[in-house]
CSV table of C-alpha atoms in Angstrom, one decimal:
chain,number,residue,atom,x,y,z
A,1,MET,CA,0.0,0.0,0.0
A,2,PRO,CA,1.5,3.4,-0.9
A,3,ALA,CA,2.4,5.6,2.0
A,4,ALA,CA,0.4,8.7,2.6
A,5,PRO,CA,2.2,12.0,2.1
A,6,LEU,CA,3.0,14.1,5.2
A,7,HIS,CA,1.1,17.3,5.7
A,8,ALA,CA,2.9,20.4,4.6
A,9,PRO,CA,2.7,22.4,7.9
A,10,PHE,CA,4.6,19.6,9.7
A,11,ARG,CA,7.4,19.2,7.3
A,12,ALA,CA,9.9,21.9,8.0
A,13,PRO,CA,9.6,21.8,11.9
A,14,VAL,CA,9.8,18.0,11.9
A,15,MET,CA,12.9,18.0,9.6
A,16,GLY,CA,14.5,20.7,11.6
A,17,ARG,CA,13.9,18.9,14.9
A,18,LEU,CA,15.1,15.7,13.5
A,19,PHE,CA,18.3,17.2,12.2
A,20,VAL,CA,18.9,19.0,15.5
A,21,GLY,CA,18.2,15.7,17.2
A,22,ALA,CA,20.8,14.0,15.1
A,23,TRP,CA,23.5,16.6,15.8
A,24,ALA,CA,22.6,16.4,19.6
A,25,LEU,CA,23.0,12.6,19.6
A,26,LEU,CA,26.3,12.9,17.8
A,27,LEU,CA,27.6,15.6,20.0
A,28,ALA,CA,26.5,13.6,23.1
A,29,ALA,CA,28.2,10.5,21.7
A,30,GLY,CA,31.4,12.3,20.7
A,31,PRO,CA,32.8,13.1,24.1
A,32,ALA,CA,32.2,9.6,25.5
A,33,GLN,CA,33.8,8.1,22.4
A,34,ALA,CA,36.7,10.5,22.6
A,35,ALA,CA,37.3,9.7,26.3
A,36,GLY,CA,38.1,6.2,25.2
A,37,ALA,CA,36.8,2.7,25.7
A,38,ALA,CA,36.8,2.9,29.5
A,39,SER,CA,34.4,5.9,29.6
A,40,ALA,CA,32.2,4.4,26.9
A,41,ALA,CA,32.2,1.0,28.8
A,42,ALA,CA,30.9,2.8,31.9
A,43,TRP,CA,27.5,3.4,30.2
A,44,PRO,CA,24.9,0.6,30.1
A,45,TRP,CA,25.4,-1.6,27.1
A,46,TRP,CA,22.0,-0.9,25.6
A,47,VAL,CA,22.6,2.9,25.4
A,48,TRP,CA,24.8,2.4,22.4
A,49,PRO,CA,22.6,0.2,20.2
A,50,LEU,CA,19.7,2.4,21.0
A,51,ALA,CA,21.6,5.6,20.1
A,52,LEU,CA,22.8,3.8,17.0
A,53,PHE,CA,19.2,2.9,16.0
A,54,LEU,CA,18.1,6.5,16.5
A,55,VAL,CA,21.0,8.0,14.5
A,56,CYS,CA,20.6,5.5,11.7
A,57,PHE,CA,16.8,6.2,11.7
A,58,LEU,CA,17.7,9.9,11.2
A,59,MET,CA,20.3,9.1,8.6
A,60,GLY,CA,17.8,7.0,6.7
A,61,ILE,CA,15.3,9.9,6.6
A,62,VAL,CA,17.8,12.4,5.1
A,63,ALA,CA,19.6,9.9,2.9
A,64,VAL,CA,16.7,9.4,0.5
A,65,PRO,CA,15.9,13.1,-0.2
A,66,ALA,CA,19.6,13.9,-0.4
A,67,GLY,CA,20.0,11.3,-3.1
A,68,ILE,CA,22.7,9.2,-1.5
A,69,GLY,CA,22.8,5.8,0.1
A,70,GLY,CA,22.6,5.5,3.9
A,71,GLY,CA,25.8,3.5,3.8
A,72,THR,CA,27.7,6.5,2.6
A,73,LEU,CA,26.7,8.4,5.8
A,74,PHE,CA,27.0,5.4,8.1
A,75,VAL,CA,30.8,4.6,8.2
A,76,PRO,CA,32.1,8.2,8.6
A,77,ILE,CA,29.5,9.2,11.2
A,78,VAL,CA,29.4,6.1,13.3
A,79,GLY,CA,33.1,5.5,12.9
A,80,SER,CA,33.8,9.0,14.2
A,81,PHE,CA,31.3,9.4,17.0
A,82,PHE,CA,30.6,5.9,18.4
A,83,PRO,CA,33.0,3.8,20.6
A,84,PHE,CA,33.0,0.8,18.2
A,85,HIS,CA,36.3,-0.2,16.5
A,86,LEU,CA,36.4,0.7,12.8
A,87,ASP,CA,36.5,-3.0,11.9
A,88,PHE,CA,33.0,-3.5,13.2
A,89,VAL,CA,31.7,-0.2,11.9
A,90,ARG,CA,32.8,-1.2,8.4
A,91,GLY,CA,31.3,-4.6,8.7
A,92,ALA,CA,28.0,-3.0,9.9
A,93,GLY,CA,28.2,-0.4,7.1
A,94,LEU,CA,28.4,-3.1,4.5
A,95,LEU,CA,25.3,-4.7,6.0
A,96,VAL,CA,23.4,-1.4,6.0
A,97,ALA,CA,24.2,-0.8,2.4
A,98,LEU,CA,23.5,-4.5,1.5
A,99,ALA,CA,20.1,-4.6,3.3
A,100,SER,CA,19.0,-1.3,1.7
A,101,ALA,CA,20.1,-2.5,-1.8
A,102,LEU,CA,18.4,-5.9,-1.3
A,103,ALA,CA,15.2,-4.3,-0.2
A,104,ALA,CA,15.1,-2.0,-3.2
A,105,ALA,CA,16.4,-4.2,-6.0
A,106,PRO,CA,13.3,-6.4,-6.6
A,107,VAL,CA,11.1,-3.3,-6.9
A,108,LEU,CA,13.5,-1.6,-9.2
A,109,LEU,CA,14.0,-4.7,-11.4
A,110,ARG,CA,10.2,-5.2,-11.8
A,111,GLY,CA,9.7,-1.5,-12.7
A,112,GLY,CA,12.5,-1.5,-15.2
A,113,MET,CA,14.5,1.1,-13.3
A,114,ALA,CA,17.3,-1.4,-12.8
A,115,SER,CA,18.8,-3.4,-15.7
A,116,LEU,CA,20.1,-6.8,-14.9
A,117,ARG,CA,22.0,-6.9,-18.1
A,118,LEU,CA,23.7,-3.6,-17.5
A,119,ALA,CA,24.5,-4.5,-13.8
A,120,MET,CA,25.9,-8.0,-14.3
A,121,PRO,CA,29.3,-7.3,-16.0
A,122,LEU,CA,30.0,-4.3,-13.9
A,123,ALA,CA,29.0,-6.1,-10.7
A,124,LEU,CA,31.3,-9.1,-11.5
A,125,LEU,CA,34.4,-6.9,-11.6
A,126,ALA,CA,33.4,-4.7,-8.7
A,127,SER,CA,32.5,-7.7,-6.4
A,128,ALA,CA,35.8,-9.5,-7.2
A,129,SER,CA,37.7,-6.3,-6.4
A,130,SER,CA,35.6,-5.6,-3.3
A,131,MET,CA,37.0,-8.8,-1.7
A,132,GLY,CA,40.5,-7.4,-2.3
A,133,GLY,CA,39.4,-4.1,-0.8
A,134,ALA,CA,38.0,-5.8,2.3
A,135,LEU,CA,41.1,-7.9,2.8
A,136,LEU,CA,43.2,-4.8,2.4
A,137,GLY,CA,41.1,-2.8,4.9
A,138,LEU,CA,41.2,-5.6,7.5
A,139,ALA,CA,45.0,-5.8,7.2
A,140,MET,CA,45.7,-2.1,7.5
A,141,PRO,CA,46.1,-0.3,10.8
A,142,ALA,CA,42.8,1.4,11.9
A,143,HIS,CA,44.3,4.9,12.0
A,144,VAL,CA,45.5,4.6,8.3
A,145,VAL,CA,42.0,3.5,7.3
A,146,GLN,CA,40.6,6.4,9.2
A,147,VAL,CA,42.8,8.9,7.4
A,148,LEU,CA,42.0,7.4,4.0
A,149,LEU,CA,38.3,7.4,5.0
A,150,GLY,CA,38.5,11.1,5.9
A,151,VAL,CA,40.1,11.9,2.5
A,152,LEU,CA,37.5,9.8,0.7
A,153,VAL,CA,34.5,11.4,2.5
A,154,LEU,CA,35.9,14.9,1.7
A,155,GLY,CA,36.2,13.8,-1.9
A,156,ILE,CA,32.6,12.6,-1.9
A,157,VAL,CA,31.6,16.0,-0.5
A,158,LEU,CA,33.4,17.7,-3.3
A,159,LEU,CA,31.8,15.3,-5.9
A,160,MET,CA,28.3,16.0,-4.4
A,161,ALA,CA,28.9,19.8,-4.5
A,162,VAL,CA,30.1,20.0,-8.0
A,163,SER,CA,28.7,17.1,-10.0
A,164,ARG,CA,25.9,17.6,-12.5
A,165,GLN,CA,23.7,14.8,-13.7
A,166,SER,CA,22.2,14.2,-17.1
A,167,GLU,CA,18.6,13.0,-17.1
A,168,VAL,CA,18.8,11.1,-20.4
A,169,PRO,CA,22.3,11.3,-21.9
A,170,ILE,CA,22.6,11.0,-25.7
A,171,VAL,CA,24.5,7.9,-26.8
A,172,GLU,CA,24.9,8.2,-30.5
A,173,ARG,CA,26.6,4.8,-31.0
A,174,PRO,CA,27.2,2.0,-28.5
A,175,ASP,CA,30.7,0.5,-28.5
A,176,ALA,CA,31.4,-3.1,-29.7
A,177,LEU,CA,31.3,-4.6,-26.2
A,178,SER,CA,28.1,-2.9,-25.3
A,179,ARG,CA,26.6,-4.3,-28.5
A,180,ALA,CA,27.9,-7.8,-27.9
A,181,LEU,CA,26.5,-7.9,-24.4
A,182,ALA,CA,23.2,-6.2,-25.6
A,183,LEU,CA,23.5,-3.5,-22.9
A,184,HIS,CA,20.4,-1.7,-23.8
A,185,GLY,CA,16.7,-1.5,-22.7
A,186,VAL,CA,13.5,0.4,-22.4
A,187,PHE,CA,12.0,2.0,-19.4
A,188,VAL,CA,8.8,4.0,-18.9
A,189,ASP,CA,9.4,7.3,-17.2
A,190,ARG,CA,6.3,7.6,-15.0
A,191,ALA,CA,6.9,11.4,-14.5
A,192,SER,CA,6.6,12.1,-18.2
A,193,GLY,CA,4.8,8.9,-19.3
A,194,ARG,CA,7.4,8.4,-22.1
A,195,SER,CA,9.0,5.1,-23.1
A,196,ILE,CA,12.8,5.7,-23.2
A,197,HIS,CA,15.0,3.5,-25.2
A,198,TRP,CA,18.5,3.6,-23.8
A,199,GLN,CA,21.9,2.1,-24.7
A,200,VAL,CA,25.4,2.7,-23.3
A,201,HIS,CA,28.9,3.4,-24.5
A,202,ARG,CA,32.5,3.5,-23.1
A,203,THR,CA,31.9,0.0,-21.7
A,204,VAL,CA,35.6,-0.8,-21.1
A,205,PRO,CA,36.4,2.4,-19.2
A,206,GLY,CA,33.2,1.8,-17.3
A,207,LEU,CA,34.3,-1.7,-16.3
A,208,LEU,CA,37.7,-0.3,-15.1
A,209,VAL,CA,36.0,2.4,-13.0
A,210,PHE,CA,33.8,-0.3,-11.4
A,211,LEU,CA,36.9,-2.3,-10.6
A,212,GLY,CA,38.2,0.7,-8.5
A,213,ILE,CA,34.7,1.3,-7.0
A,214,GLY,CA,34.7,-2.3,-5.7
A,215,VAL,CA,38.0,-1.8,-3.9
A,216,LEU,CA,36.7,1.3,-2.2
A,217,ALA,CA,33.4,-0.4,-1.2
A,218,GLY,CA,35.3,-3.3,0.4
A,219,LEU,CA,38.0,-1.2,2.0
A,220,PHE,CA,35.8,1.3,3.7
A,221,GLY,CA,32.5,-0.7,4.0
A,222,ILE,CA,30.9,2.2,2.5
A,223,GLY,CA,28.0,2.1,0.0
A,224,ALA,CA,29.3,3.2,-3.4
A,225,GLY,CA,26.1,4.7,-4.9
A,226,TRP,CA,27.9,8.1,-4.9
A,227,ALA,CA,30.4,6.6,-7.4
A,228,ASN,CA,28.2,4.1,-9.3
A,229,VAL,CA,25.6,6.6,-10.4
A,230,PRO,CA,28.0,9.2,-12.0
A,231,ALA,CA,29.9,6.3,-13.6
A,232,LEU,CA,26.8,4.8,-15.2
A,233,ASN,CA,25.2,8.1,-16.0
A,234,LEU,CA,27.9,10.5,-17.0
A,235,LEU,CA,30.6,8.0,-18.3
A,236,MET,CA,28.5,5.2,-19.8
A,237,GLY,CA,25.5,7.3,-20.8
A,238,ALA,CA,22.7,5.4,-19.0
A,239,PRO,CA,19.6,7.5,-18.2
A,240,LEU,CA,19.8,8.9,-14.6
A,241,LYS,CA,16.9,6.7,-13.3
A,242,VAL,CA,18.3,3.5,-14.8
A,243,ALA,CA,21.8,4.5,-13.5
A,244,ALA,CA,20.4,4.9,-9.9
A,245,GLY,CA,18.4,1.7,-10.1
A,246,SER,CA,21.1,-0.4,-11.6
A,247,SER,CA,23.6,1.0,-9.1
A,248,GLY,CA,21.5,-0.5,-6.3
A,249,LEU,CA,21.6,-3.9,-8.0
A,250,VAL,CA,25.4,-3.7,-8.5
A,251,LEU,CA,25.7,-2.7,-4.8
A,252,SER,CA,23.7,-5.8,-3.7
A,253,LEU,CA,26.3,-8.1,-5.3
A,254,VAL,CA,29.4,-6.0,-4.4
A,255,ASP,CA,28.4,-5.7,-0.8
A,256,SER,CA,27.6,-9.4,-0.6
A,257,SER,CA,31.1,-10.4,-1.5
A,258,ALA,CA,32.7,-7.9,0.8
A,259,ALA,CA,30.3,-8.7,3.6
A,260,TRP,CA,31.3,-12.4,3.5
A,261,VAL,CA,35.0,-11.4,4.0
A,262,TYR,CA,34.0,-9.3,7.1
A,263,LEU,CA,31.7,-12.1,8.3
A,264,ASN,CA,34.4,-14.7,8.0
A,265,ARG,CA,36.9,-12.5,9.8
A,266,GLY,CA,34.5,-12.1,12.7
A,267,ALA,CA,34.1,-8.4,12.0
A,268,VAL,CA,30.3,-8.4,12.0
A,269,LEU,CA,28.6,-7.9,15.3
A,270,PRO,CA,24.8,-8.3,15.3
A,271,VAL,CA,24.5,-5.9,18.3
A,272,ILE,CA,25.9,-3.2,16.0
A,273,ALA,CA,24.6,-4.3,12.7
A,274,VAL,CA,21.0,-5.1,13.5
A,275,PRO,CA,20.0,-1.7,15.1
A,276,SER,CA,21.8,0.0,12.2
A,277,VAL,CA,20.0,-1.9,9.5
A,278,VAL,CA,16.6,-1.7,11.1
A,279,GLY,CA,17.0,2.0,11.9
A,280,MET,CA,18.2,2.9,8.5
A,281,MET,CA,15.5,1.0,6.7
A,282,LEU,CA,12.7,2.5,8.8
A,283,GLY,CA,14.2,5.9,8.3
A,284,ALA,CA,14.4,5.4,4.6
A,285,ARG,CA,10.7,4.6,4.5
A,286,ILE,CA,9.9,8.0,6.1
A,287,GLY,CA,12.5,9.6,3.8
A,288,ALA,CA,10.7,8.1,0.8
A,289,ARG,CA,7.4,9.6,2.0
A,290,LEU,CA,9.1,13.0,2.4
A,291,LEU,CA,10.7,12.8,-1.0
A,292,GLY,CA,7.8,14.5,-2.9
A,293,VAL,CA,7.3,17.3,-0.4
A,294,LEU,CA,10.8,18.3,0.8
A,295,LYS,CA,13.2,20.5,-1.0
A,296,GLY,CA,15.9,18.0,-2.0
A,297,ALA,CA,18.4,20.8,-2.5
A,298,VAL,CA,18.1,21.9,1.1
A,299,ILE,CA,18.4,18.4,2.5
A,300,ARG,CA,21.4,17.8,0.2
A,301,ARG,CA,23.1,20.9,1.5
A,302,MET,CA,22.5,19.7,5.1
A,303,VAL,CA,23.9,16.3,4.3
A,304,ILE,CA,26.9,17.8,2.6
A,305,GLY,CA,27.5,19.8,5.8
A,306,LEU,CA,27.2,16.7,7.9
A,307,LEU,CA,29.5,14.7,5.7
A,308,LEU,CA,32.1,17.5,5.7
A,309,PHE,CA,32.1,17.5,9.5
A,310,ALA,CA,32.3,13.7,9.7
A,311,GLY,CA,35.0,13.6,7.0
A,312,LEU,CA,37.1,16.2,8.9
A,313,ARG,CA,36.6,14.3,12.1
A,314,ALA,CA,37.7,11.0,10.6
A,315,LEU,CA,40.8,12.6,9.1
A,316,LEU,CA,41.8,14.4,12.3
A,317,LYS,CA,41.0,11.3,14.4
A,318,GLY,CA,43.2,9.2,12.1
A,319,LEU,CA,46.0,11.7,12.3
A,320,GLY,CA,45.7,11.8,16.1
A,321,VAL,CA,44.8,15.5,16.1
A,322,TRP,CA,41.3,14.9,17.5
A,323,PRO,CA,41.3,11.5,19.1
B,1,MET,CA,24.9,-10.2,-31.0
B,2,SER,CA,22.9,-11.7,-28.2
B,3,THR,CA,19.5,-10.3,-27.3
B,4,PRO,CA,17.8,-9.6,-24.0
B,5,GLY,CA,15.0,-12.0,-23.0
B,6,ARG,CA,11.5,-11.5,-24.4
B,7,PRO,CA,9.4,-9.3,-22.2
B,8,ALA,CA,7.1,-11.3,-19.9
B,9,ARG,CA,3.4,-10.8,-20.3
B,10,GLY,CA,1.5,-8.4,-18.2
B,11,ASP,CA,1.4,-4.7,-17.6
B,12,ALA,CA,4.0,-4.0,-14.9
B,13,GLN,CA,5.7,-7.1,-16.1
B,14,SER,CA,7.1,-5.7,-19.3
B,15,GLN,CA,10.6,-6.5,-18.2
B,16,PRO,CA,12.7,-9.3,-19.5
B,17,VAL,CA,11.8,-12.7,-18.1
B,18,GLU,CA,15.2,-13.3,-16.4
B,19,GLN,CA,15.0,-9.9,-14.7
B,20,LEU,CA,11.6,-10.8,-13.2
B,21,ARG,CA,12.8,-14.2,-12.1
B,22,TYR,CA,15.9,-12.7,-10.4
B,23,ALA,CA,13.7,-10.1,-8.7
B,24,ARG,CA,11.3,-12.8,-7.4
B,25,TRP,CA,14.1,-14.9,-5.9
B,26,LEU,CA,15.9,-11.9,-4.5
B,27,ASP,CA,12.8,-10.7,-2.8
B,28,LEU,CA,12.2,-14.0,-1.1
B,29,GLY,CA,15.8,-14.3,0.1
B,30,ALA,CA,16.1,-10.7,1.3
B,31,ARG,CA,12.8,-10.9,3.3
B,32,THR,CA,13.8,-14.2,4.9
B,33,GLY,CA,17.2,-12.9,5.9
B,34,LEU,CA,15.7,-9.7,7.4
B,35,VAL,CA,13.1,-11.6,9.4
B,36,VAL,CA,15.7,-14.0,10.8
B,37,LEU,CA,18.0,-11.1,11.6
B,38,VAL,CA,15.4,-9.0,13.4
B,39,LEU,CA,13.8,-11.9,15.3
B,40,SER,CA,17.1,-13.3,16.5
B,41,PHE,CA,18.2,-9.9,17.7
B,42,LEU,CA,14.9,-9.3,19.6
B,43,ALA,CA,15.3,-12.6,21.3
B,44,TYR,CA,19.0,-11.8,22.2
B,45,ALA,CA,18.1,-8.3,23.5
B,46,ALA,CA,15.2,-9.7,25.5
B,47,GLY,CA,17.7,-12.1,27.2
B,48,LEU,CA,16.3,-15.3,25.8
B,49,GLY,CA,18.9,-18.0,25.6
B,50,GLN,CA,22.5,-18.0,26.7
B,51,PRO,CA,24.9,-15.7,24.8
B,52,GLN,CA,28.5,-16.5,23.9
B,53,VAL,CA,29.4,-13.0,25.2
B,54,PRO,CA,27.3,-11.6,28.0
B,55,VAL,CA,25.9,-8.2,26.9
B,56,GLU,CA,27.4,-6.4,29.9
B,57,ARG,CA,30.9,-7.3,28.6
B,58,LEU,CA,30.3,-5.9,25.1
B,59,PRO,CA,31.1,-2.2,25.8
B,60,ALA,CA,34.6,-3.3,27.0
B,61,LEU,CA,35.1,-5.4,23.9
B,62,TRP,CA,33.6,-3.7,20.9
B,63,SER,CA,36.3,-1.0,20.8
B,64,LEU,CA,39.0,-3.7,20.2
B,65,PRO,CA,40.3,-4.6,16.8
B,66,VAL,CA,38.6,-7.7,15.5
B,67,ALA,CA,41.5,-10.0,16.2
B,68,GLU,CA,41.7,-9.0,19.8
B,69,PHE,CA,38.0,-9.1,20.1
B,70,LEU,CA,37.9,-12.7,19.0
B,71,GLN,CA,40.6,-13.6,21.4
B,72,ALA,CA,38.9,-11.9,24.3
B,73,SER,CA,35.4,-13.1,23.6
B,74,GLY,CA,36.0,-16.6,22.4
B,75,MET,CA,33.9,-16.0,19.4
B,76,ALA,CA,34.8,-18.0,16.3
B,77,SER,CA,35.9,-16.7,13.0
B,78,GLY,CA,35.2,-18.2,9.5
B,79,TRP,CA,32.3,-20.7,9.6
B,80,GLY,CA,33.1,-21.6,13.2
B,81,TRP,CA,30.0,-19.6,14.2
B,82,LEU,CA,27.9,-22.6,13.0
B,83,ARG,CA,29.2,-24.6,16.0
B,84,GLN,CA,28.1,-21.8,18.3
B,85,LEU,CA,24.6,-21.4,16.9
B,86,GLY,CA,23.2,-22.5,20.3
B,87,HIS,CA,24.2,-19.1,21.7
B,88,SER,CA,21.6,-16.3,21.4
B,89,ASP,CA,24.1,-13.7,20.1
B,90,VAL,CA,25.4,-16.0,17.4
B,91,VAL,CA,22.0,-16.7,15.8
B,92,GLY,CA,22.0,-13.2,14.3
B,93,LEU,CA,24.9,-14.2,12.1
B,94,ALA,CA,22.6,-16.7,10.4
B,95,GLY,CA,20.4,-13.8,9.3
B,96,ILE,CA,23.4,-11.9,8.1
B,97,ALA,CA,24.7,-15.0,6.2
B,98,LEU,CA,21.2,-15.3,4.6
B,99,LEU,CA,21.4,-11.7,3.4
B,100,ALA,CA,24.9,-12.0,2.1
B,101,GLY,CA,24.1,-15.3,0.4
B,102,CYS,CA,20.7,-14.6,-1.1
B,103,SER,CA,22.0,-13.4,-4.4
B,104,LEU,CA,23.6,-16.8,-5.1
B,105,PRO,CA,20.4,-18.8,-5.9
B,106,CYS,CA,19.1,-15.8,-7.9
B,107,LEU,CA,22.2,-16.1,-10.2
B,108,LEU,CA,22.0,-19.9,-10.5
B,109,VAL,CA,18.3,-19.9,-11.6
B,110,LEU,CA,19.2,-17.7,-14.5
B,111,VAL,CA,21.7,-20.1,-16.0
B,112,PRO,CA,19.2,-22.5,-17.6
B,113,LEU,CA,17.3,-19.5,-19.0
B,114,TYR,CA,20.3,-18.0,-20.6
B,115,ALA,CA,21.6,-21.4,-21.8
B,116,ARG,CA,18.3,-22.3,-23.5
B,117,ARG,CA,18.5,-19.0,-25.3
B,118,GLY,CA,22.1,-19.5,-26.4
B,119,ASP,CA,23.2,-16.4,-24.5
B,120,ARG,CA,26.6,-17.9,-23.6
B,121,ALA,CA,28.1,-14.6,-22.4
B,122,PHE,CA,25.5,-14.3,-19.7
B,123,VAL,CA,25.8,-17.9,-18.7
B,124,VAL,CA,29.5,-17.3,-18.1
B,125,LEU,CA,28.8,-14.0,-16.3
B,126,CYS,CA,26.2,-15.7,-14.0
B,127,LEU,CA,28.5,-18.6,-13.2
B,128,ALA,CA,31.5,-16.3,-12.7
B,129,GLN,CA,29.5,-14.0,-10.3
B,130,ALA,CA,28.3,-17.1,-8.4
B,131,GLY,CA,31.9,-18.3,-8.2
B,132,VAL,CA,33.0,-14.9,-6.8
B,133,LEU,CA,30.3,-15.1,-4.1
B,134,LEU,CA,31.2,-18.7,-3.3
B,135,LEU,CA,34.9,-17.8,-3.0
B,136,ALA,CA,34.1,-14.9,-0.7
B,137,ALA,CA,31.8,-17.1,1.4
B,138,SER,CA,34.2,-19.9,1.6
B,139,GLY,CA,36.5,-18.1,4.0
B,140,LEU,CA,39.5,-19.2,1.9
B,141,LEU,CA,40.6,-15.6,1.7
B,142,SER,CA,42.0,-14.6,5.0
B,143,VAL,CA,44.8,-12.4,6.2
B,144,GLY,CA,46.2,-11.3,9.5
B,145,HIS,CA,45.5,-7.9,11.0
């Protein structure tokens, strides 16, 4: 059953309060985390999963209107403001991104917003390289991963701030590999009612980019929708909606491979992963309801600000400047 | 040049047959995994069953690197958690394994479809992707911290 839209008078105050709440939670968690494990351990155990659930719920709400995956917010924020070791945060981050992608993929496939043919070759390379990334991440010292994470998140902030997307890119002529694999399709744009025939080009560069995206996804346990969508849309020429939908399908396979590596290494703790997954998915449902009524640009700016703060925090924490 | 599968009949079902089959299996697997994950966690949080690691000890342990955590908690790595499934905190890993593994059957059910159509490239892609997932799940890839 479709969710009823929220009434307009409640939107802005609710969103404002939610965002203030998220910041308050993070600022409350920050000092305890910074004081070290001993201080964090003095709190009852259930405080942290509960705080994690609430923060993930809020992240889920803002992630959808901001047009990014919740997994992108999860690792830098939880890794910087909660007392869990980064190994477990990355394991949970992969689960958050995986659960979200798995929940959305069937709907996107049935509606034609995701293309199985387009996703398969890209996912194969990215999932193979994600295992390498996961192994690399678990072998590196945590402070090095933290520094690299900070740099990556600041890079994502830059990408979000400057990137432009193309609704339906013009692909004059598909390349030989794209033709051989029949990477084309049709989707009906419900907004305009048009049937859009699409095809892609630059398949080989696209495959190479996804190879690198897989390494980042495994290394940081971070959802890679922020990289998948521009690669599919701007590089390969897939329509924006097909790019976003197929990105979710690619993520479901990439994160599965990396999640197995973390699971086998013992780096997935249900007490961290489950409140995160459930909170994020419930929040995303609210976020989807708010999608039609909120100003996406405003939410996007708020999320860019939050990511900027979390990226700087991760960088400074890794460098030992802000432990 | 190979061609995508014929669209299935029906209004919303105007997508290729293999895409709809993949979606159906994925939906089933993901729902099952999520239900197991949430129910097992609720049972754990409610104190039902004996955990491998008492919840009160967790705040002192979850800030440790994974190798030290395993040593201090006695939790198993690899598929060793299957031997500890009697513990309430380990059951959640079954839900996580279901989520991480639910793409595998989706890929395998596509192989006969593509094979019947003579779409050899996608038979190879499905099998290769399944192989990657199996390799990841096998635990053969392991490095020290």
